[in-house]
Short mmCIF file of C-alpha atoms and ligand atoms in Angstrom, two decimals:
data_model
loop_
_atom_site.label_atom_id
_atom_site.label_comp_id
_atom_site.label_asym_id
_atom_site.label_seq_id
_atom_site.Cartn_x
_atom_site.Cartn_y
_atom_site.Cartn_z
CA UNK G 1481 -22.16 -33.27 16.50
CA UNK G 1482 -24.67 -33.92 13.62
CA UNK G 1483 -23.65 -35.61 10.52
CA UNK G 1484 -26.02 -34.53 7.61
CA UNK G 1485 -26.33 -35.95 4.24
CA UNK G 1486 -23.35 -33.69 3.24
CA UNK G 1487 -20.05 -34.61 4.77
CA UNK G 1488 -18.78 -32.71 7.73
CA UNK G 1489 -15.39 -32.32 9.32
CA UNK G 1490 -15.19 -34.34 12.46
CA UNK G 1491 -13.76 -31.61 14.59
CA UNK G 1492 -12.61 -28.03 14.43
CA UNK G 1493 -8.95 -29.36 13.92
CA UNK G 1494 -10.04 -31.41 11.00
CA UNK G 1495 -11.28 -28.36 9.26
CA UNK G 1496 -8.07 -26.31 10.06
CA UNK G 1497 -5.79 -28.94 8.92
CA UNK G 1498 -7.58 -29.47 5.72
CA UNK G 1499 -7.96 -25.76 5.06
CA UNK G 1500 -4.27 -25.23 5.94
CA UNK G 1501 -3.41 -28.22 3.68
CA UNK G 1502 -5.16 -26.42 0.84
CA UNK G 1503 -3.57 -23.10 1.50
CA UNK G 1504 0.06 -24.56 1.97
CA UNK G 1505 1.31 -25.89 -1.43
CA UNK G 1506 3.63 -25.08 -4.25
CA UNK G 1507 2.53 -21.53 -3.62
CA UNK G 1508 4.50 -21.37 -0.42
CA UNK G 1509 7.49 -23.45 -1.01
CA UNK G 1510 8.05 -23.09 -4.87
CA UNK G 1511 6.32 -19.70 -5.63
CA UNK G 1512 6.84 -17.61 -2.49
CA UNK G 1513 10.72 -17.88 -2.48
CA UNK G 1514 11.15 -17.11 -6.07
CA UNK G 1515 8.75 -14.18 -5.99
CA UNK G 1516 10.58 -12.87 -2.78
CA UNK G 1517 13.94 -13.36 -4.54
CA UNK G 1518 12.75 -11.40 -7.52
CA UNK G 1519 11.28 -8.63 -5.52
CA UNK G 1520 14.36 -7.93 -3.39
CA UNK G 1521 13.98 -10.02 -0.31
CA UNK G 1522 13.13 -8.86 3.22
CA UNK G 1523 11.19 -5.73 2.16
CA UNK G 1524 8.73 -7.96 0.05
CA UNK G 1525 8.32 -10.32 2.95
CA UNK G 1526 7.28 -7.31 5.11
CA UNK G 1527 4.85 -6.17 2.50
CA UNK G 1528 3.39 -9.60 2.00
CA UNK G 1529 2.77 -10.06 5.71
CA UNK G 1530 0.78 -6.69 5.80
CA UNK G 1531 -1.21 -7.86 2.76
CA UNK G 1532 -2.14 -11.16 4.48
CA UNK G 1533 -3.27 -9.43 7.62
CA UNK G 1534 -5.15 -6.38 6.20
CA UNK G 1535 -6.62 -8.04 3.01
CA UNK G 1536 -6.15 -11.76 3.05
CA UNK G 1537 -7.59 -12.53 6.43
CA UNK G 1538 -10.58 -10.35 6.17
CA UNK G 1539 -11.56 -11.63 2.70
CA UNK G 1540 -11.05 -15.25 3.93
CA UNK G 1541 -13.70 -14.44 6.65
CA UNK G 1542 -16.13 -13.50 3.81
CA UNK G 1543 -15.74 -16.86 2.16
CA UNK G 1544 -15.93 -18.76 5.43
CA UNK G 1545 -19.07 -16.89 6.42
CA UNK G 1546 -20.80 -17.48 3.18
CA UNK G 1547 -19.82 -21.20 3.09
CA UNK G 1548 -21.12 -22.01 6.52
CA UNK G 1549 -24.12 -20.00 6.37
CA UNK G 1550 -25.47 -21.65 3.20
CA UNK G 1551 -23.51 -24.99 3.45
CA UNK G 1552 -22.85 -25.32 -0.28
CA UNK G 1553 -20.32 -24.87 -2.96
CA UNK G 1554 -19.90 -21.41 -4.31
CA UNK G 1555 -22.46 -21.84 -6.96
CA UNK G 1556 -25.09 -23.34 -4.65
CA UNK G 1557 -24.23 -20.72 -2.01
CA UNK G 1558 -24.89 -17.71 -4.33
CA UNK G 1559 -27.87 -19.44 -5.95
CA UNK G 1560 -29.54 -19.81 -2.49
CA UNK G 1561 -29.08 -16.20 -1.60
CA UNK G 1562 -29.82 -14.59 -4.87
CA UNK G 1563 -31.66 -17.17 -6.93
CA UNK G 1564 -31.61 -16.92 -10.71
CA UNK G 1565 -29.47 -13.69 -10.67
CA UNK G 1566 -26.35 -13.18 -12.64
CA UNK G 1567 -24.30 -13.33 -9.40
CA UNK G 1568 -24.34 -17.04 -9.98
CA UNK G 1569 -21.69 -16.39 -12.71
CA UNK G 1570 -19.25 -15.56 -9.78
CA UNK G 1571 -19.74 -19.04 -8.44
CA UNK G 1572 -19.47 -20.63 -11.82
CA UNK G 1573 -16.18 -18.71 -12.34
CA UNK G 1574 -14.86 -20.28 -9.01
CA UNK G 1575 -15.77 -23.75 -10.14
CA UNK G 1576 -14.19 -23.16 -13.50
CA UNK G 1577 -11.07 -21.65 -12.00
CA UNK G 1578 -10.69 -24.64 -9.85
CA UNK G 1579 -10.60 -27.02 -12.83
CA UNK G 1580 -8.10 -24.93 -14.59
CA UNK G 1581 -5.71 -24.25 -11.73
CA UNK G 1582 -5.80 -27.93 -10.88
CA UNK G 1583 -5.03 -28.83 -14.54
CA UNK G 1584 -1.61 -27.04 -14.52
CA UNK G 1585 -0.93 -27.35 -10.84
CA UNK G 1586 -1.02 -31.14 -11.07
CA UNK G 1587 1.51 -30.96 -13.77
CA UNK G 1588 4.05 -29.14 -11.67
CA UNK G 1589 3.03 -31.41 -8.74
CA UNK G 1590 4.04 -34.24 -11.00
CA UNK G 1591 7.40 -32.84 -11.61
CA UNK G 1592 7.86 -32.43 -7.87
CA UNK G 1593 7.10 -35.98 -7.44
CA UNK G 1594 9.45 -37.06 -10.20
CA UNK G 1595 12.27 -35.00 -8.58
CA UNK G 1596 12.16 -37.47 -5.60
CA UNK G 1597 13.52 -40.08 -7.88
CA UNK G 1598 15.71 -37.76 -9.84
CA UNK G 1599 17.50 -36.80 -6.49
CA UNK G 1600 18.75 -40.40 -6.20
CA UNK G 1601 19.90 -40.81 -9.85
CA UNK G 1602 23.09 -38.75 -10.22
CA UNK G 1603 23.51 -36.75 -13.57
CA UNK G 1604 20.18 -38.00 -14.95
CA UNK G 1605 18.40 -35.25 -16.65
CA UNK G 1606 18.65 -31.36 -16.38
CA UNK G 1607 15.49 -29.54 -15.54
CA UNK G 1608 14.90 -28.65 -19.16
CA UNK G 1609 15.46 -32.13 -20.31
CA UNK G 1610 13.24 -33.61 -17.50
CA UNK G 1611 10.25 -31.46 -18.27
CA UNK G 1612 10.30 -31.85 -22.08
CA UNK G 1613 10.13 -35.76 -21.91
CA UNK G 1614 6.54 -36.31 -23.05
CA UNK G 1615 6.25 -39.86 -21.58
CA UNK G 1616 7.83 -38.95 -18.34
CA UNK G 1617 5.70 -35.87 -17.62
CA UNK G 1618 2.44 -37.37 -18.65
CA UNK G 1619 3.17 -40.46 -16.54
CA UNK G 1620 4.08 -38.32 -13.44
CA UNK G 1621 0.90 -36.09 -14.11
CA UNK G 1622 -1.20 -39.12 -14.35
CA UNK G 1623 0.11 -40.45 -11.14
CA UNK G 1624 -0.56 -37.30 -9.28
CA UNK G 1625 -4.01 -36.84 -10.62
CA UNK G 1626 -4.73 -40.50 -9.57
CA UNK G 1627 -3.51 -39.86 -6.05
CA UNK G 1628 -5.67 -36.79 -5.85
CA UNK G 1629 -8.78 -38.66 -7.10
CA UNK G 1630 -8.06 -41.48 -4.61
CA UNK G 1631 -8.19 -39.00 -1.63
CA UNK G 1632 -11.19 -37.10 -2.75
CA UNK G 1633 -12.91 -40.26 -3.65
CA UNK G 1634 -12.88 -41.15 0.15
CA UNK G 1635 -15.10 -38.17 0.93
CA UNK G 1636 -14.65 -35.53 3.68
CA UNK G 1637 -13.82 -37.30 6.73
CA UNK G 1638 -12.44 -40.70 5.45
CA UNK G 1639 -10.61 -39.05 2.64
CA UNK G 1640 -9.64 -35.49 2.72
CA UNK G 1641 -9.56 -35.06 6.57
CA UNK G 1642 -7.87 -38.44 7.40
CA UNK G 1643 -5.06 -37.80 4.87
CA UNK G 1644 -4.32 -34.15 5.69
CA UNK G 1645 -4.29 -34.91 9.38
CA UNK G 1646 -1.42 -37.27 8.79
CA UNK G 1647 0.31 -35.31 5.94
CA UNK G 1648 0.47 -31.79 7.47
CA UNK G 1649 2.32 -32.55 10.67
CA UNK G 1650 4.74 -34.78 8.74
CA UNK G 1651 5.52 -31.88 6.54
CA UNK G 1652 5.95 -29.39 9.37
CA UNK G 1653 8.68 -31.53 10.98
CA UNK G 1654 10.44 -32.13 7.77
CA UNK G 1655 10.63 -28.47 7.10
CA UNK G 1656 11.93 -27.94 10.69
CA UNK G 1657 14.68 -30.45 10.11
CA UNK G 1658 15.76 -28.80 6.85
CA UNK G 1659 15.94 -25.34 8.38
CA UNK G 1660 18.31 -26.60 11.06
CA UNK G 1661 20.42 -28.33 8.58
CA UNK G 1662 21.01 -25.60 5.99
CA UNK G 1663 21.59 -22.87 8.56
CA UNK G 1664 24.57 -24.66 9.74
CA UNK G 1665 26.12 -24.42 6.28
CA UNK G 1666 28.97 -21.82 6.08
CA UNK G 1667 27.96 -18.74 4.38
CA UNK G 1668 24.28 -19.19 5.04
CA UNK G 1669 24.03 -15.99 7.29
CA UNK G 1670 24.13 -13.86 4.26
CA UNK G 1671 20.97 -15.49 3.03
CA UNK G 1672 19.27 -14.93 6.27
CA UNK G 1673 20.22 -11.17 6.05
CA UNK G 1674 18.86 -10.95 2.47
CA UNK G 1675 15.60 -12.67 3.59
CA UNK G 1676 15.05 -10.91 6.94
CA UNK G 1677 16.81 -7.56 7.09
CA UNK G 1678 14.47 -5.26 5.04
CA UNK G 1679 15.69 -2.42 3.02
CA UNK G 1680 12.51 -0.40 2.76
CA UNK G 1681 13.73 1.68 -0.21
CA UNK G 1682 12.98 -1.46 -2.31
CA UNK G 1683 9.34 -1.12 -1.87
CA UNK G 1684 7.70 -0.22 -5.16
CA UNK G 1685 4.18 -0.41 -6.68
CA UNK G 1686 5.27 -3.65 -8.33
CA UNK G 1687 6.50 -5.09 -5.07
CA UNK G 1688 3.15 -4.33 -3.34
CA UNK G 1689 1.07 -5.83 -6.16
CA UNK G 1690 3.15 -8.86 -6.39
CA UNK G 1691 2.82 -9.25 -2.58
CA UNK G 1692 -1.11 -9.00 -2.86
CA UNK G 1693 -1.35 -11.53 -5.76
CA UNK G 1694 0.78 -13.98 -3.90
CA UNK G 1695 -1.23 -13.60 -0.77
CA UNK G 1696 -4.48 -14.64 -2.58
CA UNK G 1697 -2.94 -17.56 -4.37
CA UNK G 1698 -1.11 -18.74 -1.31
CA UNK G 1699 -4.18 -18.59 0.91
CA UNK G 1700 -6.30 -20.31 -1.69
CA UNK G 1701 -8.65 -17.38 -1.84
CA UNK G 1702 -10.82 -16.01 -4.80
CA UNK G 1703 -12.42 -19.21 -6.28
CA UNK G 1704 -14.70 -20.19 -3.44
CA UNK G 1705 -12.63 -22.75 -1.99
CA UNK G 1706 -12.88 -21.62 1.46
CA UNK G 1707 -16.75 -21.41 0.75
CA UNK G 1708 -16.79 -25.11 0.03
CA UNK G 1709 -14.56 -26.12 2.87
CA UNK G 1710 -16.53 -23.93 5.34
CA UNK G 1711 -19.75 -25.73 4.15
CA UNK G 1712 -18.59 -28.68 6.06
CA UNK G 1713 -17.86 -26.87 9.37
CA UNK G 1714 -20.35 -27.38 12.21
CA UNK G 1715 -22.25 -24.34 13.54
CA UNK G 1716 -20.57 -24.64 16.87
CA UNK G 1717 -17.08 -24.03 15.74
CA UNK G 1718 -15.32 -20.78 15.82
CA UNK G 1719 -14.83 -19.55 12.16
CA UNK G 1720 -12.71 -16.47 13.23
CA UNK G 1721 -10.00 -18.19 15.17
CA UNK G 1722 -10.03 -21.29 12.60
CA UNK G 1723 -9.51 -18.75 9.72
CA UNK G 1724 -6.84 -16.92 11.63
CA UNK G 1725 -5.06 -20.19 12.35
CA UNK G 1726 -5.14 -21.24 8.73
CA UNK G 1727 -3.64 -17.90 7.62
CA UNK G 1728 -0.99 -18.18 10.33
CA UNK G 1729 0.09 -21.69 9.36
CA UNK G 1730 0.15 -20.75 5.60
CA UNK G 1731 2.23 -17.79 6.36
CA UNK G 1732 4.53 -19.63 8.75
CA UNK G 1733 5.12 -22.39 6.17
CA UNK G 1734 6.00 -19.79 3.47
CA UNK G 1735 8.44 -18.13 5.93
CA UNK G 1736 9.94 -21.47 6.88
CA UNK G 1737 10.36 -22.26 3.12
CA UNK G 1738 12.31 -19.00 2.75
CA UNK G 1739 14.42 -19.96 5.83
CA UNK G 1740 15.58 -23.09 3.99
CA UNK G 1741 15.99 -21.68 0.46
CA UNK G 1742 17.85 -18.48 1.00
CA UNK G 1743 20.45 -19.69 3.48
CA UNK G 1744 21.03 -22.70 1.12
CA UNK G 1745 21.38 -20.45 -2.06
CA UNK G 1746 23.77 -18.04 -0.45
CA UNK G 1747 25.84 -20.82 1.22
CA UNK G 1748 26.40 -22.13 -2.44
CA UNK G 1749 26.89 -18.65 -3.98
CA UNK G 1750 23.66 -18.82 -6.20
CA UNK G 1751 21.43 -16.04 -7.45
CA UNK G 1752 18.23 -15.44 -5.40
CA UNK G 1753 16.43 -13.86 -8.35
CA UNK G 1754 16.65 -16.94 -10.63
CA UNK G 1755 12.85 -16.99 -11.16
CA UNK G 1756 10.43 -19.89 -11.30
CA UNK G 1757 13.19 -22.36 -11.87
CA UNK G 1758 14.57 -21.65 -8.37
CA UNK G 1759 13.26 -24.78 -6.70
CA UNK G 1760 13.67 -27.16 -9.66
CA UNK G 1761 16.82 -25.83 -11.15
CA UNK G 1762 18.84 -24.14 -8.45
CA UNK G 1763 18.03 -26.13 -5.39
CA UNK G 1764 19.07 -29.59 -6.75
CA UNK G 1765 22.35 -28.10 -7.79
CA UNK G 1766 22.63 -26.69 -4.21
CA UNK G 1767 21.82 -30.16 -2.79
CA UNK G 1768 24.50 -31.80 -5.08
CA UNK G 1769 27.31 -29.82 -3.45
CA UNK G 1770 26.08 -30.42 0.14
CA UNK G 1771 27.34 -33.23 2.34
CA UNK G 1772 24.45 -35.52 2.59
CA UNK G 1773 22.70 -33.60 -0.23
CA UNK G 1774 20.95 -36.57 -1.75
CA UNK G 1775 18.99 -37.31 1.45
CA UNK G 1776 18.26 -33.56 1.98
CA UNK G 1777 16.99 -33.51 -1.75
CA UNK G 1778 14.73 -36.41 -1.30
CA UNK G 1779 13.31 -35.12 1.93
CA UNK G 1780 12.72 -31.74 0.25
CA UNK G 1781 10.82 -33.07 -2.75
CA UNK G 1782 8.80 -35.52 -0.61
CA UNK G 1783 7.70 -32.61 1.34
CA UNK G 1784 6.94 -30.46 -1.67
CA UNK G 1785 4.83 -33.41 -3.00
CA UNK G 1786 2.90 -33.71 0.17
CA UNK G 1787 2.14 -29.95 0.20
CA UNK G 1788 1.14 -30.09 -3.40
CA UNK G 1789 -1.29 -33.08 -2.86
CA UNK G 1790 -3.15 -31.42 0.00
CA UNK G 1791 -3.77 -28.44 -2.35
CA UNK G 1792 -4.76 -30.58 -5.44
CA UNK G 1793 -7.17 -32.36 -3.16
CA UNK G 1794 -8.98 -29.11 -2.33
CA UNK G 1795 -8.75 -27.96 -6.07
CA UNK G 1796 -10.68 -31.17 -6.95
CA UNK G 1797 -13.15 -30.83 -4.14
CA UNK G 1798 -14.72 -27.61 -5.38
CA UNK G 1799 -16.01 -28.84 -8.85
CA UNK G 1800 -16.94 -32.13 -7.17
CA UNK G 1801 -18.99 -30.49 -4.56
CA UNK G 1802 -20.73 -28.46 -7.27
CA UNK G 1803 -21.84 -31.70 -8.96
CA UNK G 1804 -22.84 -33.31 -5.71
CA UNK G 1805 -24.88 -30.40 -4.44
CA UNK G 1806 -26.31 -28.97 -7.52
CA UNK G 1807 -26.57 -31.92 -9.97
CA UNK G 1808 -27.22 -34.73 -7.45
CA UNK G 1809 -24.28 -36.71 -8.73
CA UNK G 1810 -22.93 -39.38 -6.50
CA UNK G 1811 -19.60 -38.31 -5.02
CA UNK G 1812 -17.70 -41.23 -6.20
CA UNK G 1813 -18.86 -40.63 -9.81
CA UNK G 1814 -18.49 -36.85 -9.58
CA UNK G 1815 -14.83 -37.19 -8.56
CA UNK G 1816 -14.08 -39.28 -11.68
CA UNK G 1817 -16.02 -37.00 -14.12
CA UNK G 1818 -14.06 -33.92 -12.65
CA UNK G 1819 -10.82 -35.88 -12.62
CA UNK G 1820 -10.89 -37.08 -16.16
CA UNK G 1821 -12.13 -33.65 -17.42
CA UNK G 1822 -9.12 -32.08 -15.63
CA UNK G 1823 -6.73 -34.50 -16.77
CA UNK G 1824 -7.59 -33.80 -20.42
CA UNK G 1825 -7.44 -29.86 -19.63
CA UNK G 1826 -3.95 -30.43 -18.28
CA UNK G 1827 -2.39 -32.32 -21.17
CA UNK G 1828 -1.45 -29.17 -23.17
CA UNK G 1829 0.26 -27.70 -20.06
CA UNK G 1830 2.08 -30.97 -19.45
CA UNK G 1831 3.37 -30.97 -23.09
CA UNK G 1832 4.14 -27.23 -23.06
CA UNK G 1833 7.66 -27.35 -21.59
CA UNK G 1834 9.36 -28.51 -24.64
CA UNK G 1835 7.67 -31.82 -25.37
CA UNK G 1836 5.49 -30.44 -28.13
CA UNK G 1837 7.04 -27.45 -29.91
CA UNK G 1838 3.90 -25.43 -30.88
CA UNK G 1839 2.64 -25.61 -27.30
CA UNK G 1840 6.11 -24.60 -25.94
CA UNK G 1841 6.15 -21.35 -28.08
CA UNK G 1842 5.16 -18.07 -26.41
CA UNK G 1843 1.37 -17.34 -26.96
CA UNK G 1844 0.95 -14.11 -25.15
CA UNK G 1845 3.85 -11.98 -24.18
CA UNK G 1846 6.74 -14.54 -23.33
CA UNK G 1847 4.20 -17.08 -21.80
CA UNK G 1848 3.77 -20.62 -23.26
CA UNK G 1849 0.68 -22.69 -22.54
CA UNK G 1850 1.33 -23.52 -18.85
CA UNK G 1851 2.43 -19.96 -17.84
CA UNK G 1852 -0.56 -18.64 -19.71
CA UNK G 1853 -2.88 -20.74 -17.73
CA UNK G 1854 -1.24 -19.70 -14.41
CA UNK G 1855 -1.57 -16.13 -15.51
CA UNK G 1856 -5.24 -16.55 -16.58
CA UNK G 1857 -6.48 -18.67 -13.70
CA UNK G 1858 -3.91 -18.34 -11.00
CA UNK G 1859 -3.90 -14.63 -11.30
CA UNK G 1860 -6.67 -12.89 -13.23
CA UNK G 1861 -9.46 -15.32 -12.33
CA UNK G 1862 -8.69 -15.34 -8.55
CA UNK G 1863 -8.64 -11.55 -8.47
CA UNK G 1864 -11.82 -11.19 -10.45
CA UNK G 1865 -13.39 -13.86 -8.29
CA UNK G 1866 -12.21 -12.12 -5.02
CA UNK G 1867 -13.37 -8.74 -6.18
CA UNK G 1868 -16.90 -9.88 -6.98
CA UNK G 1869 -17.08 -12.17 -3.91
CA UNK G 1870 -16.23 -9.42 -1.57
CA UNK G 1871 -18.75 -7.16 -3.06
CA UNK G 1872 -21.34 -9.94 -3.09
CA UNK G 1873 -20.66 -10.65 0.73
CA UNK G 1874 -20.05 -6.91 1.73
CA UNK G 1875 -22.95 -5.36 -0.12
CA UNK G 1876 -25.38 -7.84 -1.60
CA UNK G 1877 -25.74 -10.56 1.02
CA UNK G 1878 -24.60 -7.92 3.37
CA UNK G 1879 -21.73 -7.46 5.91
CA UNK G 1880 -24.35 -7.55 8.76
CA UNK G 1881 -25.53 -11.09 7.86
CA UNK G 1882 -21.96 -12.21 7.28
CA UNK G 1883 -20.96 -10.73 10.76
CA UNK G 1884 -23.72 -12.66 12.49
CA UNK G 1885 -22.56 -15.86 10.79
CA UNK G 1886 -19.02 -15.01 12.01
CA UNK G 1887 -20.30 -14.32 15.51
CA UNK G 1888 -21.97 -17.71 15.53
CA UNK G 1889 -19.81 -19.83 17.69
CA UNK G 1890 -17.89 -16.75 18.63
CA UNK G 1891 -19.83 -14.05 20.32
CA UNK G 1892 -16.76 -11.87 20.91
CA UNK G 1893 -16.65 -11.14 17.18
CA UNK G 1894 -19.43 -8.49 17.62
CA UNK G 1895 -16.75 -6.07 18.86
CA UNK G 1896 -14.72 -6.48 15.68
CA UNK G 1897 -17.74 -6.57 13.27
CA UNK G 1898 -17.57 -2.76 12.40
CA UNK G 1899 -13.90 -3.00 11.53
CA UNK G 1900 -14.46 -6.09 9.48
CA UNK G 1901 -17.42 -4.66 7.60
CA UNK G 1902 -15.27 -1.67 6.65
CA UNK G 1903 -12.41 -3.93 5.36
CA UNK G 1904 -14.74 -6.08 3.35
CA UNK G 1905 -16.84 -3.42 1.86
CA UNK G 1906 -14.12 -1.01 0.99
CA UNK G 1907 -10.56 -1.96 1.50
CA UNK G 1908 -10.71 -5.43 0.05
CA UNK G 1909 -12.62 -4.49 -3.26
CA UNK G 1910 -10.49 -1.45 -3.78
CA UNK G 1911 -7.24 -3.02 -3.27
CA UNK G 1912 -8.21 -6.02 -5.35
CA UNK G 1913 -9.33 -3.65 -8.09
CA UNK G 1914 -5.80 -2.15 -8.05
CA UNK G 1915 -4.25 -5.62 -8.58
CA UNK G 1916 -6.39 -6.06 -11.58
CA UNK G 1917 -5.64 -2.73 -12.98
CA UNK G 1918 -1.93 -3.93 -12.86
CA UNK G 1919 -2.59 -7.34 -14.44
CA UNK G 1920 -4.34 -5.60 -17.48
CA UNK G 1921 -1.47 -3.21 -17.99
CA UNK G 1922 0.40 -6.30 -18.88
CA UNK G 1923 -1.41 -6.75 -22.12
N1 LIG Z 833 -2.85 -22.17 -2.07
C1 LIG Z 833 -2.27 -23.17 -2.88
C2 LIG Z 833 -0.80 -23.06 -2.89
O1 LIG Z 833 -0.24 -22.18 -2.26
C3 LIG Z 833 -2.81 -23.02 -4.31
C4 LIG Z 833 -4.30 -22.94 -4.37
C5 LIG Z 833 -4.90 -21.86 -4.94
C6 LIG Z 833 -5.12 -23.98 -3.95
C7 LIG Z 833 -6.19 -21.72 -5.03
C8 LIG Z 833 -6.45 -23.92 -4.00
C9 LIG Z 833 -6.96 -22.73 -4.53
O2 LIG Z 833 -0.05 -23.96 -3.50
#
């Protein structure tokens, strides 16, 4: 296998673990359960699965094909295929989105990291007190950014691949242990029913749209991340099966997170629709009342920190790859430039949970600074990016070229190419357009 000037994953498994590491994160363990809880449980899970299969996976193939064909970050890839066209803006949007998502995501990841220690200090701070301490949150945020910079600094094989191959399996087994534990608690069965027995009358337009949005965020789609990660895949590898495996792993971890959280919540008589505070607010309270809860709590937040780290690494990699590919910056320099820029961008988010009052006020609707960032970049930007990238791949570069790339390393794909072309040219853009309409209705 060749090692060019650019890095390359050492094996197919290296890519799968790194891409799954990117996909699996706070989106699966923190966001998926609370969105499920708010949207009525099992029916939402059902719609979510359909969205992943019909829209998420086909769209992921578009990003993978583009990335491996051109071997560049999203800006470089589009520039190569349509030089000096305004399509470049779609790539730029991806890089910028990466910077901004990382800026607030690392703040939440910092809390997660801090909660490991909070679990062993009884009656220390409530969630509200915890996130409003400026020195504490900035310290945790700094630690998390440094960890992220450290890994990306090491490059593709020695950094990202090496660490994700260790961290991902550890996380999987920690989750498995927790599932077994909480499902032995008395009363947990009601949680399982809420989570797994669908009441289809609960499916509404809002449920479908939340499920679509969650699928994009969770699979790390819409900002060219899979374009970048696919640029390090060898031509011999099978993109189709790798992508499918990443989607399966991401979905499995989200489902597993629900298998922990809902049984635990119902066993403790808590409300599943508690919103974004579910993991930070409700779960520690649940752990407190459980025998052996301190250990379970520590394990849980270690796990969430690991999941978040493999995602922050990937978010840092996209702008870094842009500087390395397009500006010729040395990787080790690029990582620090991006890391410091992101750090500064994230400070207002870190201080927006009560530490600085004007940042903590609602700015648009009921959203303070951090929520606004999540809405703008974690929702709108990803949807806009995915809309234009699916049009770019389906119509501009062309579904035929993309299909050929997908068939490289997997000749059997040819049979599926017509179906995939239809999905990427019509179904993906149309359904993403509907998500966007729903987002704008918000204003
Ligand atoms: N997919 C990640 C998660 O679920 C978040 C993410 C979004 C990472 C977009 C990279 C790009 O937490």
